[in-house]
Tab-separated table of C-alpha atoms in Angstrom:
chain	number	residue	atom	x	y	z
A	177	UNK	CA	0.000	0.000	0.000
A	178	UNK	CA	2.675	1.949	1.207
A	179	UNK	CA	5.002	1.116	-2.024
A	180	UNK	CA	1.758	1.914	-4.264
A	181	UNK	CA	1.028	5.382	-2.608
A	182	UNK	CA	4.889	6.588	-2.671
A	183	UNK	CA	4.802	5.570	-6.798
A	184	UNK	CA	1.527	7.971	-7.265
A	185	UNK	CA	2.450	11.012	-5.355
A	186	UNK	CA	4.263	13.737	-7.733
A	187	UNK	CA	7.934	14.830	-7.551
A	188	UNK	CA	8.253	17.603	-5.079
A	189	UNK	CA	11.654	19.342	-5.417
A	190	UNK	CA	13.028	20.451	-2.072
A	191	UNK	CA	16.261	22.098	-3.603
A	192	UNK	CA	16.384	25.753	-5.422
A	193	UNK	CA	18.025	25.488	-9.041
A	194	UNK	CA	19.966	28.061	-9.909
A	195	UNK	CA	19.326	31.232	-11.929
A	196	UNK	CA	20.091	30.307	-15.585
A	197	UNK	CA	21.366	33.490	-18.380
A	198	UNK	CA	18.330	33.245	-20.960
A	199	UNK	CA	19.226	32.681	-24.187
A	200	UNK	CA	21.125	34.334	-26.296
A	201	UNK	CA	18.422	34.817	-29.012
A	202	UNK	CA	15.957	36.147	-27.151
A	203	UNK	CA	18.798	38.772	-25.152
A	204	UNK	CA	20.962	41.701	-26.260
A	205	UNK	CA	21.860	41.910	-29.821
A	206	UNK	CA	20.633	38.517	-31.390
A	207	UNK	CA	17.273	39.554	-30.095
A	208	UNK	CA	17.325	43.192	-31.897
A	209	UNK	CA	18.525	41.734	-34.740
A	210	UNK	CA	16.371	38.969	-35.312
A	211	UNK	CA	13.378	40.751	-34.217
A	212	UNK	CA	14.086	44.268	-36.477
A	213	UNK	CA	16.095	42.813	-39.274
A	214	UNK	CA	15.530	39.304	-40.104
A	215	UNK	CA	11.736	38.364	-38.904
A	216	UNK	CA	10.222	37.375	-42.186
A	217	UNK	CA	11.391	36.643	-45.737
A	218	UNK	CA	10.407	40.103	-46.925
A	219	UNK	CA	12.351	41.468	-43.501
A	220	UNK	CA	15.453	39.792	-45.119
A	221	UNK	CA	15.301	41.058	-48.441
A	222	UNK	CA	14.655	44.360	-47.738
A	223	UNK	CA	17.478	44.461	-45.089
A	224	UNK	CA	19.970	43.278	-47.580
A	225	UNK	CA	18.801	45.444	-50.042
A	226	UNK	CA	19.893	48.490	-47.554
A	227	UNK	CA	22.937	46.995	-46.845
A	228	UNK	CA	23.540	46.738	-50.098
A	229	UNK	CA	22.957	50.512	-51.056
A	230	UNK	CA	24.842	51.550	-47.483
A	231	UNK	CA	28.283	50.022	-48.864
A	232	UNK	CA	27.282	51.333	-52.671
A	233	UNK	CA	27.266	54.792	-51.256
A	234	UNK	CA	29.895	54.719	-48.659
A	235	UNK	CA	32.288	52.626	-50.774
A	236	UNK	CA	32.028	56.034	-53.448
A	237	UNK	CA	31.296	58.499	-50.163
A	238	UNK	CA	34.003	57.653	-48.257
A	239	UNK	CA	36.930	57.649	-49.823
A	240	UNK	CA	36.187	60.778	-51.373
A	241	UNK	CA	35.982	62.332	-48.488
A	242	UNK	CA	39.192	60.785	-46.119
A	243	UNK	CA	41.354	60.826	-48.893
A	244	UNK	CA	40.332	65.348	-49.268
A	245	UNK	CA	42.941	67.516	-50.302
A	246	UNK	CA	43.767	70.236	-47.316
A	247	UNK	CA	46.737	71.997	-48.470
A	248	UNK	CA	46.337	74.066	-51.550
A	249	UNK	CA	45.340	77.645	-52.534
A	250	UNK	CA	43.222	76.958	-55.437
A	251	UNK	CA	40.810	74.462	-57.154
A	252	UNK	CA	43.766	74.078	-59.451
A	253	UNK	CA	46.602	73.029	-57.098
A	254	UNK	CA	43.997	71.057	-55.681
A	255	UNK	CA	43.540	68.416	-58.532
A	256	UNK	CA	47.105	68.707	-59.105
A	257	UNK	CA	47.754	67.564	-55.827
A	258	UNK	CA	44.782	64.547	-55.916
A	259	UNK	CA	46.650	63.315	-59.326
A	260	UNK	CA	49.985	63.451	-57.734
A	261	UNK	CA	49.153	61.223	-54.706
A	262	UNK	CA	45.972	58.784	-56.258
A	263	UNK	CA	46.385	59.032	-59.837
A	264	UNK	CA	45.017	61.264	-62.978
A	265	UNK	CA	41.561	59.819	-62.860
A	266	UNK	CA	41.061	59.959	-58.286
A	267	UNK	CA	37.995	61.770	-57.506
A	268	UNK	CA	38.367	63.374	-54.241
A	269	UNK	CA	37.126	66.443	-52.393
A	270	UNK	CA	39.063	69.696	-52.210
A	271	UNK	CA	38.725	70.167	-48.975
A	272	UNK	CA	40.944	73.737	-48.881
A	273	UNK	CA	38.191	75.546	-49.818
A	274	UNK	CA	37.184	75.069	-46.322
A	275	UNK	CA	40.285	75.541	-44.826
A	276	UNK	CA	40.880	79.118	-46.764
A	277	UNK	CA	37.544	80.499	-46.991
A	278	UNK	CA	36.143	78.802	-43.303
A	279	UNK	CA	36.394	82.858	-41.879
A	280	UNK	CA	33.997	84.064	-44.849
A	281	UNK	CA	31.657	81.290	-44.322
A	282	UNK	CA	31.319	81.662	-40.572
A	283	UNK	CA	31.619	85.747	-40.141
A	284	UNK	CA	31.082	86.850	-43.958
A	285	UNK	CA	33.229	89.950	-44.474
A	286	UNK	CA	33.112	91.023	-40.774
A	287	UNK	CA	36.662	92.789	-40.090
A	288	UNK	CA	38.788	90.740	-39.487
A	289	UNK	CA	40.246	92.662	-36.274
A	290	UNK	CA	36.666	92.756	-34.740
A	291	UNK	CA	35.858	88.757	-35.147
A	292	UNK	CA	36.173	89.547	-31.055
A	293	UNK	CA	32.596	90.480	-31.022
A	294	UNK	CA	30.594	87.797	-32.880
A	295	UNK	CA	32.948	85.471	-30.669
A	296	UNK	CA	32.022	87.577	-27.095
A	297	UNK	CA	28.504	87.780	-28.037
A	298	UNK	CA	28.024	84.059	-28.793
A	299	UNK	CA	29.346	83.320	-25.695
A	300	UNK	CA	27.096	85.647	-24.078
A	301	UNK	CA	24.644	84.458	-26.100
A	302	UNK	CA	25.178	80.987	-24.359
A	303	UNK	CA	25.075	82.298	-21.091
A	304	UNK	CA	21.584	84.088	-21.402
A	305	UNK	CA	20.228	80.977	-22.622
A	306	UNK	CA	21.521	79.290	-20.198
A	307	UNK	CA	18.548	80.128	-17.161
A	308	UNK	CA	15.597	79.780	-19.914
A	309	UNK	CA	16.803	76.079	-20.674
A	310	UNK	CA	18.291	74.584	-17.696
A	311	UNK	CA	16.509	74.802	-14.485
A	312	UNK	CA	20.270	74.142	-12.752
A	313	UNK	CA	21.210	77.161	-13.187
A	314	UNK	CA	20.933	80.202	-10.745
A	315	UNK	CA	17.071	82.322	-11.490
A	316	UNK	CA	19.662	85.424	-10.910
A	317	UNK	CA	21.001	84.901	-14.085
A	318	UNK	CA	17.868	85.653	-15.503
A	319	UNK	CA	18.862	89.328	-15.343
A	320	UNK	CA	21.747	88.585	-17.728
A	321	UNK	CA	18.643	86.676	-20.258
A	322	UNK	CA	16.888	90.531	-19.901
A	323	UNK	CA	20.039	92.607	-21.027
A	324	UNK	CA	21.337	90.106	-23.404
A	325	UNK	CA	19.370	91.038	-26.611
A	326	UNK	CA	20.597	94.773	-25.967
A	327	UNK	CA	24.219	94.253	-25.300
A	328	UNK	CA	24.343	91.530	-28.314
A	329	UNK	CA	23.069	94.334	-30.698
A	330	UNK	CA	25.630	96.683	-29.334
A	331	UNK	CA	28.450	94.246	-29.768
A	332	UNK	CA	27.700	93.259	-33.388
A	333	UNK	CA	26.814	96.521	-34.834
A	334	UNK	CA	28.331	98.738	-32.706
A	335	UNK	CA	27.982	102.430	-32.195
A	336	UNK	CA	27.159	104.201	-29.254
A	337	UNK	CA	26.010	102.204	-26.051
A	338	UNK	CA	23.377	104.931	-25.597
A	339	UNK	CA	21.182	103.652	-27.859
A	340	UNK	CA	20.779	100.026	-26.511
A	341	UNK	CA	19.987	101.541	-23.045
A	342	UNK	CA	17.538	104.348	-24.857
A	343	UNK	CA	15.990	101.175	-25.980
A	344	UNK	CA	15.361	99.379	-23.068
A	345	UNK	CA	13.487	102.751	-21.645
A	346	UNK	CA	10.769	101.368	-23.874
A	347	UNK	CA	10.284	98.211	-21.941
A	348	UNK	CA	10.085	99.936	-18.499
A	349	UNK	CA	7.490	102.438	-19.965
A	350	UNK	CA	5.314	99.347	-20.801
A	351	UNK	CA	5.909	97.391	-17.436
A	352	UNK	CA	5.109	100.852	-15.738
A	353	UNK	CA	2.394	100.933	-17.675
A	354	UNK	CA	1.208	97.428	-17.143
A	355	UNK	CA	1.454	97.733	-13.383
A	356	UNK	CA	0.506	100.998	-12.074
A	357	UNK	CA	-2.225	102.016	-14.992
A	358	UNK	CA	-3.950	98.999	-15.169
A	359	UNK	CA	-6.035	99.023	-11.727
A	360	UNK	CA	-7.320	102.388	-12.959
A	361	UNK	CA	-7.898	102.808	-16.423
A	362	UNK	CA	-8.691	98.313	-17.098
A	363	UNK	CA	-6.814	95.472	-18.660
A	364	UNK	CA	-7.741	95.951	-22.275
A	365	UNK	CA	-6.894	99.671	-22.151
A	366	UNK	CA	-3.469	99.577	-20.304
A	367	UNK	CA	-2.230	96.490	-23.101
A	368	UNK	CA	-2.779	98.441	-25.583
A	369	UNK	CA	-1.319	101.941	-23.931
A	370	UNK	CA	1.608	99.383	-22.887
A	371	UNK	CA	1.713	98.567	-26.950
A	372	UNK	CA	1.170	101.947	-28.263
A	373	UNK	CA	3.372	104.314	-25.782
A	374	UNK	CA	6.632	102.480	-26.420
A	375	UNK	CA	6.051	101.929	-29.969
A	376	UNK	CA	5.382	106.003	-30.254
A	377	UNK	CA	8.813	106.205	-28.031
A	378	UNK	CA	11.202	103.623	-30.146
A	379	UNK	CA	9.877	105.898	-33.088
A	380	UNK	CA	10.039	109.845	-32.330
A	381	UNK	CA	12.063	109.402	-28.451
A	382	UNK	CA	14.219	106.900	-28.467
A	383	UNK	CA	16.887	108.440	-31.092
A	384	UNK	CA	17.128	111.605	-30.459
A	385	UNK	CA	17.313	110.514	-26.783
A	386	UNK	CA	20.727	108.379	-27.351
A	387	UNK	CA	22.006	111.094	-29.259
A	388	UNK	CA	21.902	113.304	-26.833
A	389	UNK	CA	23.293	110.988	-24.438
A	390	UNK	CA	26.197	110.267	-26.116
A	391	UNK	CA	27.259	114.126	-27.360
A	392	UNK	CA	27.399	114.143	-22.614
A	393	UNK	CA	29.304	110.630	-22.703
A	394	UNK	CA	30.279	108.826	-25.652
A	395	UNK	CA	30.534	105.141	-25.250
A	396	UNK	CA	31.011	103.425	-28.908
A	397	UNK	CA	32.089	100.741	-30.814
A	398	UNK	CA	33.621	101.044	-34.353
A	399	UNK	CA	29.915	100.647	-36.493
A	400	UNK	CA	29.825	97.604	-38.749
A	401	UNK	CA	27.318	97.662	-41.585
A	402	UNK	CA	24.845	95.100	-42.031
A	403	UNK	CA	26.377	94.878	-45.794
A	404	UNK	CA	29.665	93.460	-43.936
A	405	UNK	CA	28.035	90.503	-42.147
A	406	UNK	CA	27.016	87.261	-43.683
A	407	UNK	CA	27.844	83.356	-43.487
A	408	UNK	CA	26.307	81.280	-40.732
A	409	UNK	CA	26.536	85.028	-38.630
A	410	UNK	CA	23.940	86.669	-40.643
A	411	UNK	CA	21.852	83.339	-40.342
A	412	UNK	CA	22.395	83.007	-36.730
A	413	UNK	CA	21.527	86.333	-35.793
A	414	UNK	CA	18.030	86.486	-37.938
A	415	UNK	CA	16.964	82.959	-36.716
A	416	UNK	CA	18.257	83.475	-33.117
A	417	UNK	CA	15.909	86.584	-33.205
A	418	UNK	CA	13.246	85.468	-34.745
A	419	UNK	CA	12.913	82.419	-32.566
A	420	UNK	CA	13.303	84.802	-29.204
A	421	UNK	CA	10.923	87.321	-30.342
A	422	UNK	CA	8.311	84.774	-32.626
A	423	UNK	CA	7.314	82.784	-29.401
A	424	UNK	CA	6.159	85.696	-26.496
A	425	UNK	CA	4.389	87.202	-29.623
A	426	UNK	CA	2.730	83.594	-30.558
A	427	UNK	CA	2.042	83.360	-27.362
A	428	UNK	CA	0.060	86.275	-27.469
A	429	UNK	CA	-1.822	85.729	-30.326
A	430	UNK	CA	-2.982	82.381	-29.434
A	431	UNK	CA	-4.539	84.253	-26.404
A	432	UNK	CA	-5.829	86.939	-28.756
A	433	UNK	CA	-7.653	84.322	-30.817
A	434	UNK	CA	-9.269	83.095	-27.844
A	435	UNK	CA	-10.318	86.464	-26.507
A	436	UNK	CA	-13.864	86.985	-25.998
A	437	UNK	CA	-13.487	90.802	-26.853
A	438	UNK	CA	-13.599	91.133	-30.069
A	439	UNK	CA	-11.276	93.921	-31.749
A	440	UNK	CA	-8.943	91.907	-29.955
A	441	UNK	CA	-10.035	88.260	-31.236
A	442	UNK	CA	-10.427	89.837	-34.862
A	443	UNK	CA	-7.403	91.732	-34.792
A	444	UNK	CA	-5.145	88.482	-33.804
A	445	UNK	CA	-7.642	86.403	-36.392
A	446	UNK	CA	-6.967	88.663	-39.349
A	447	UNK	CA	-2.867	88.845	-38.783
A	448	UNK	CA	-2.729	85.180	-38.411
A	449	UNK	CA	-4.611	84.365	-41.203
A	450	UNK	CA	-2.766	87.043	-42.899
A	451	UNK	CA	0.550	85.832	-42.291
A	452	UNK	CA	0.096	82.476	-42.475
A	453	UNK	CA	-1.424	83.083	-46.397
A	454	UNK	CA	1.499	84.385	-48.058
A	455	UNK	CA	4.660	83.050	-48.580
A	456	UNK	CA	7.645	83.883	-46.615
A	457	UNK	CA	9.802	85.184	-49.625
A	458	UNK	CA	6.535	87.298	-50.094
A	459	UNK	CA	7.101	89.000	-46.923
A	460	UNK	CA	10.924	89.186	-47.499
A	461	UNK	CA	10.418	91.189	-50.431
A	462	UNK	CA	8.027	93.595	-48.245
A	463	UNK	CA	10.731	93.798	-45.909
A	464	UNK	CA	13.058	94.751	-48.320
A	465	UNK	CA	11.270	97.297	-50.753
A	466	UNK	CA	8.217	98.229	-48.911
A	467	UNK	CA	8.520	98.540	-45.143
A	468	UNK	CA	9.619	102.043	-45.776
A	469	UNK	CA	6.518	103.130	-47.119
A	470	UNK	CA	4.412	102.498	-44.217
A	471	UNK	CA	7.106	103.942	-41.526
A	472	UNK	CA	7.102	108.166	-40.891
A	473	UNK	CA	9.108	110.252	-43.052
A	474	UNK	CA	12.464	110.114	-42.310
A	475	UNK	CA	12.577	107.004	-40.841
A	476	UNK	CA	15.423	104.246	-41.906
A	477	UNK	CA	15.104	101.008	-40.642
A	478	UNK	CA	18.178	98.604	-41.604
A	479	UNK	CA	17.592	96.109	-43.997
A	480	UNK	CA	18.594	92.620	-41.358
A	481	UNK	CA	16.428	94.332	-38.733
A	482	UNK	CA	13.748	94.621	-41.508
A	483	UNK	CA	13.783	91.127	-42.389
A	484	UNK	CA	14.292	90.583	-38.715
A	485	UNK	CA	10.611	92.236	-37.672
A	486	UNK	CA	9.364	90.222	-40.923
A	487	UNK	CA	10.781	86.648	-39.786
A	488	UNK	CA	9.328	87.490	-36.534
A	489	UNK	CA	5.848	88.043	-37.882
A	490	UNK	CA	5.666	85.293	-39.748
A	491	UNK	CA	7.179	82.354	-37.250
A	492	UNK	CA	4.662	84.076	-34.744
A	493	UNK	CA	1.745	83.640	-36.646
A	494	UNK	CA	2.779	79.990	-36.888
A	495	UNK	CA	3.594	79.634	-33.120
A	496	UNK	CA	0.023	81.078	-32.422
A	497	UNK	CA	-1.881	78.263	-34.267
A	498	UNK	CA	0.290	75.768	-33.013
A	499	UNK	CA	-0.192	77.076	-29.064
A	500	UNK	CA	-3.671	77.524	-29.549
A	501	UNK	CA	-3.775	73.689	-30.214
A	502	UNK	CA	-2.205	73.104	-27.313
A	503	UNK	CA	-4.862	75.247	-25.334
A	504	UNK	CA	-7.658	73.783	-26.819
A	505	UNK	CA	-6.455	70.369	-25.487
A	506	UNK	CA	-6.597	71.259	-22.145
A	507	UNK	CA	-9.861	70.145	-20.243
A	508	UNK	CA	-11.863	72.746	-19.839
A	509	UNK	CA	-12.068	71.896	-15.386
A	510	UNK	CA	-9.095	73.886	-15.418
A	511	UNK	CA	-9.938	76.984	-16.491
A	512	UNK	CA	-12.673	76.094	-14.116
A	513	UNK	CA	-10.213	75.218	-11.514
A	514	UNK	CA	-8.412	78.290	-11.985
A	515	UNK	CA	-11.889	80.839	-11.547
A	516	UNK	CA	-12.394	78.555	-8.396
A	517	UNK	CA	-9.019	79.707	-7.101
A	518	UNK	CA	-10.093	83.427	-7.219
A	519	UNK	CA	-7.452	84.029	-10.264
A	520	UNK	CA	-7.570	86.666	-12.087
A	521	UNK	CA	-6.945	86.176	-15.943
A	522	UNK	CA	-3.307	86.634	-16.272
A	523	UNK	CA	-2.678	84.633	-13.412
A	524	UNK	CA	-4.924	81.591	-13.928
A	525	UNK	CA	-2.462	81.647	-17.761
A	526	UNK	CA	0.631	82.116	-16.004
A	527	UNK	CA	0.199	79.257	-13.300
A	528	UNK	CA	-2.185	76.946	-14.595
A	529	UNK	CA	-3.410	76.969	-18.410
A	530	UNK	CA	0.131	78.156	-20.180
A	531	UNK	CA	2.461	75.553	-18.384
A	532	UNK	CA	0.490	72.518	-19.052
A	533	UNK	CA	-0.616	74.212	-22.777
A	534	UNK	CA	3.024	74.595	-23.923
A	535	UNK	CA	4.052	71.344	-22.732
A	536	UNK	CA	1.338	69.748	-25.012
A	537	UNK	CA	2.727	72.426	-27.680
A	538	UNK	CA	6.827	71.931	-27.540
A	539	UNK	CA	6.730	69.234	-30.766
A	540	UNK	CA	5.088	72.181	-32.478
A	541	UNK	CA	7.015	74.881	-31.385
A	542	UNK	CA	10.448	73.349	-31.819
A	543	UNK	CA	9.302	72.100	-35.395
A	544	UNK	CA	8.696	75.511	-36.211
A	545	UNK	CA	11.824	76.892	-34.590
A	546	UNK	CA	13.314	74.472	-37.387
A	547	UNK	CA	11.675	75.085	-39.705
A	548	UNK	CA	11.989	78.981	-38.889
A	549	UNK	CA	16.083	78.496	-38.871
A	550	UNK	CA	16.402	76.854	-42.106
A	551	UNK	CA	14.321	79.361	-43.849
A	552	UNK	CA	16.955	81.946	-43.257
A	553	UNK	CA	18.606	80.941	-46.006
A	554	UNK	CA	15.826	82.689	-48.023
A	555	UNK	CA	17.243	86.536	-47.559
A	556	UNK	CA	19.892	85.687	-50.571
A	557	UNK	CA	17.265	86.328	-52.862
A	558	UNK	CA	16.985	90.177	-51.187
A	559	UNK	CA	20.752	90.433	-50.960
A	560	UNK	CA	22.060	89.548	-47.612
A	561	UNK	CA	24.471	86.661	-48.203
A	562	UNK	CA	23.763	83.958	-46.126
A	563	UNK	CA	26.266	80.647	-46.066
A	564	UNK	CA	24.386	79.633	-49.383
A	565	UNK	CA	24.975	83.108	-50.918
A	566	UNK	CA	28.477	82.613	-49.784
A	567	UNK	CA	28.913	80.072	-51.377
A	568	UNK	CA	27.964	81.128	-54.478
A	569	UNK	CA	30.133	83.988	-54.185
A	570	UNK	CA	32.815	81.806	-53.392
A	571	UNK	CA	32.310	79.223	-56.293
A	572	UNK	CA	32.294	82.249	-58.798
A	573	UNK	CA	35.769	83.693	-57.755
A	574	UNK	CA	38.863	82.328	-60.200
A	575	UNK	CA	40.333	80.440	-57.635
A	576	UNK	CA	37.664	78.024	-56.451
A	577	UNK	CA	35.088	77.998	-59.849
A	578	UNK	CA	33.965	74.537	-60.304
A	579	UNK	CA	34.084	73.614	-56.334
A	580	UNK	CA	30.510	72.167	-55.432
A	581	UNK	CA	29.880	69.623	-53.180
A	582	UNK	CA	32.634	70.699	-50.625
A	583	UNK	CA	31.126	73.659	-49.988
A	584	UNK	CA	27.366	72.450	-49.262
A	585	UNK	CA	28.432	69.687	-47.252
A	586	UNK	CA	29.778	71.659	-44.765
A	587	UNK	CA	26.645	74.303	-44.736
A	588	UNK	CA	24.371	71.134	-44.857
A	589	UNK	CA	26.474	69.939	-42.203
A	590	UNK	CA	26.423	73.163	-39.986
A	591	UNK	CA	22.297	73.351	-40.231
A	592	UNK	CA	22.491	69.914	-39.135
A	593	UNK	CA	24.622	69.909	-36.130
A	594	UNK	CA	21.819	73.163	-35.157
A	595	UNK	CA	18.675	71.679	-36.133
A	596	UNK	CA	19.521	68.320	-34.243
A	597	UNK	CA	20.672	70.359	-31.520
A	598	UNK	CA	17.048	71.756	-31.275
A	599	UNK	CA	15.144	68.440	-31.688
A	600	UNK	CA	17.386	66.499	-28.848
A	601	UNK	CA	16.690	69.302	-26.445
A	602	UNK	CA	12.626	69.288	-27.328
A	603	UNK	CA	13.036	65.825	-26.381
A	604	UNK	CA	15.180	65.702	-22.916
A	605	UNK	CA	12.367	68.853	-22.181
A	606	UNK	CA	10.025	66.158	-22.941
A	607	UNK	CA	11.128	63.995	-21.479
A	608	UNK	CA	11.659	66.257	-18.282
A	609	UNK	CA	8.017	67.699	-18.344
A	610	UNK	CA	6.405	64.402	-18.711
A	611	UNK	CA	4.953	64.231	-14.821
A	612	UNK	CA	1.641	62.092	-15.953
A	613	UNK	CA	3.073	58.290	-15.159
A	614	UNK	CA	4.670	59.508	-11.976
């Protein structure tokens, strides 16, 4: 009975095995590969089809590249140089188109004794940024994000310091405005007195004001002409701007759009719309032959802060339609939330509905940004020569006509390393914003 029962009774192990590696297809590697490469017949062929056309392209790509010419003054010397060291029929690049002309591409014809500035206010550039990005460093430096924009203009253009700080006058009158007018005369009326007044000032005040201020105490820089700049400075400078300036004004627009008064919600309707309708060479043009007209007599805007304002106008109305998607996502319990709170309007956007709107809108905003940045390239067709004008001016001199590729794979190149720079940081903000799984 006994002998019967023990042969019945299952196998009980009373001993832990232990812990086995799994195997090696379904870790690491193997796993990616077989899963992402080689998971079905079609998988296969497709994958060594793009193998295929990787080694085609780098087998021609590469060695053209490595095996560049550095050393030589002219396109000339150049292929004289590739046929000395790979033979009469080697096809490589001519790199020392680069290596000459590098200055020209980066500052354009900037003095050469003053590259100094572009250099000081990139850095400073870097350090305003700094605050706005990275929530490491100090608020305090904040100050140094307000005074940037001034200081930069001073340092690339030069002239007298006087008129940066006659500019930043304007900006206190509005604040004043904003904050001491607006419990007396009402919100609508004191934004647009705090719109109108230092407009009115830039145009009639704020230049005889510096002039006078610096006949008492002259403190200048040696002018540089927006004629002199170009290369990836010229581009910097109208995308940087127009990226700073575009996204407080979107901001405002998107608001304006959902305004229930309504010269205000028609007003922002109508430039949007506007905007958005015509093409940004369109508006590059107007910058360029027409502004004039509709400015007061005697008044001389120049031509990169013309296609500045225009750039500005135009990303904005973009950034409005894309925050405006990201307020319309919101729930509408928390505007109700924020009346519940006892907000007023400007502080239920601050604290509660613009946070959690332009985290919903950052894929938006940094695709414009992009797309914004890129674009620059546009203002050779109204003169300013941009790293693609360069070029062209480049190619057409004696020593480097018939140089191509060399010179628009580093500009290509240079967008890139920007562009991706943009799109990784959208992401780690992403990334850093995303508080809904926590």
């Amino acid at each position: 009975m006994s002998d019967t029962h023990a042969q019945t009774v299952a196998f009980v192990r009373d001993t832990m095995l232990d812990q086995q590696d799994p195997p090696l297809t379904q870790i690491g590697a193997v796993k990616w590969i077989r899963e992402n490469l080689f998971s079905s017949w079609l998988n296969i062929l497709l994958t060594l089809l793009s193998l295929w056309v990787i080694y085609a392209a780098l087998s021609h790509l590469l060695p053209w590249a490595l095996r560049g010419i550095w050393d030589a003054s002219n396109l000339s010397e150049c292929r004289a140089l590739a046929a000395e060291r790979y033979g009469a029929d080697a096809s490589v690049a001519c790199w020392a188109v680069l290596a000459e002309r590098w200055p020209q591409l980066v500052f354009g014809f900037f003095p050469k004794e003053l590259y100094w500035r572009p250099i000081l206010a990139f850095l400073l550039f870097l350090a305003a940024v700094a605050p706005v990005l990275f929530s490491s460093v100090p608020r305090k430096m904040l100050w140094v994000t307000a005074l940037a924009p001034f200081l930069l203009f001073w340092l690339i253009w030069g002239g007298s310091l006087w008129g940066p700080i006659a500019a930043v006058l304007g900006f206190v009158i509005s604040w004043a405005i904003m904050t001491y007018a607006a419990p007396k005369i009402g919100a609508l009326l004191s934004v647009i007195l705090a719109i109108v007044v230092p407009v009115l000032y830039w145009l009639f005040v704020c230049g005889p004001l510096a002039d006078a201020l610096a006949s008492v105490v002259p403190l200048a820089l040696q002018p540089v002409a927006t004629q002199k700049m170009g290369g990836f400075l010229l581009a910097t400078i109208i995308g940087v701007s127009g990226i700073v300036l575009s996204l407080p004004l979107g901001i405002l627009l998107a608001l304006g759009r959902q305004s229930d008064m309504f010269i205000i919600n028609k007003f922002s309707v109508a430039f949007i719309e506007i905007i958005r309708g015509v093409p940004l060479i369109v508006w590059l043009f107007t910058a360029s032959l027409l502004l004039n007209y509709f400015l007061p007599p005697g008044t001389n805007f120049d031509l990169m802060l013309r296609v500045i304002i225009m750039v500005t106008l135009f990303s904005a109305a973009y950034i409005a339609e894309v925050v405006r998607g990201g307020l319309a996502a919101l729930p509408k319990g928390q505007y109700e939330a924020a009346d519940a709170l006892g907000l007023d309007y400007w502080k239920s956007m601050r604290l509660i509905i613009l946070p959690q709107a332009l985290k919903i809108s950052i894929p938006g905003i940094v695709n414009t940004f992009i797309g914004l940045f890129k674009d620059t390239t546009l203002v050779v067709f109204i003169g300013l020569l941009d790293p693609i004008g360069l070029s062209s001016s480049i190619r057409a001199s004696t020593d480097w006509n018939g140089v191509y590729w060399e010179l628009f794979v580093f500009i290509g190149l240079c967008f890139f390393i920007f562009c991706f720079s943009m799109g990784r940081y959208s992401l780690f903000l992403e990334k850093k914003l995303r508080r809904e799984h926590r």
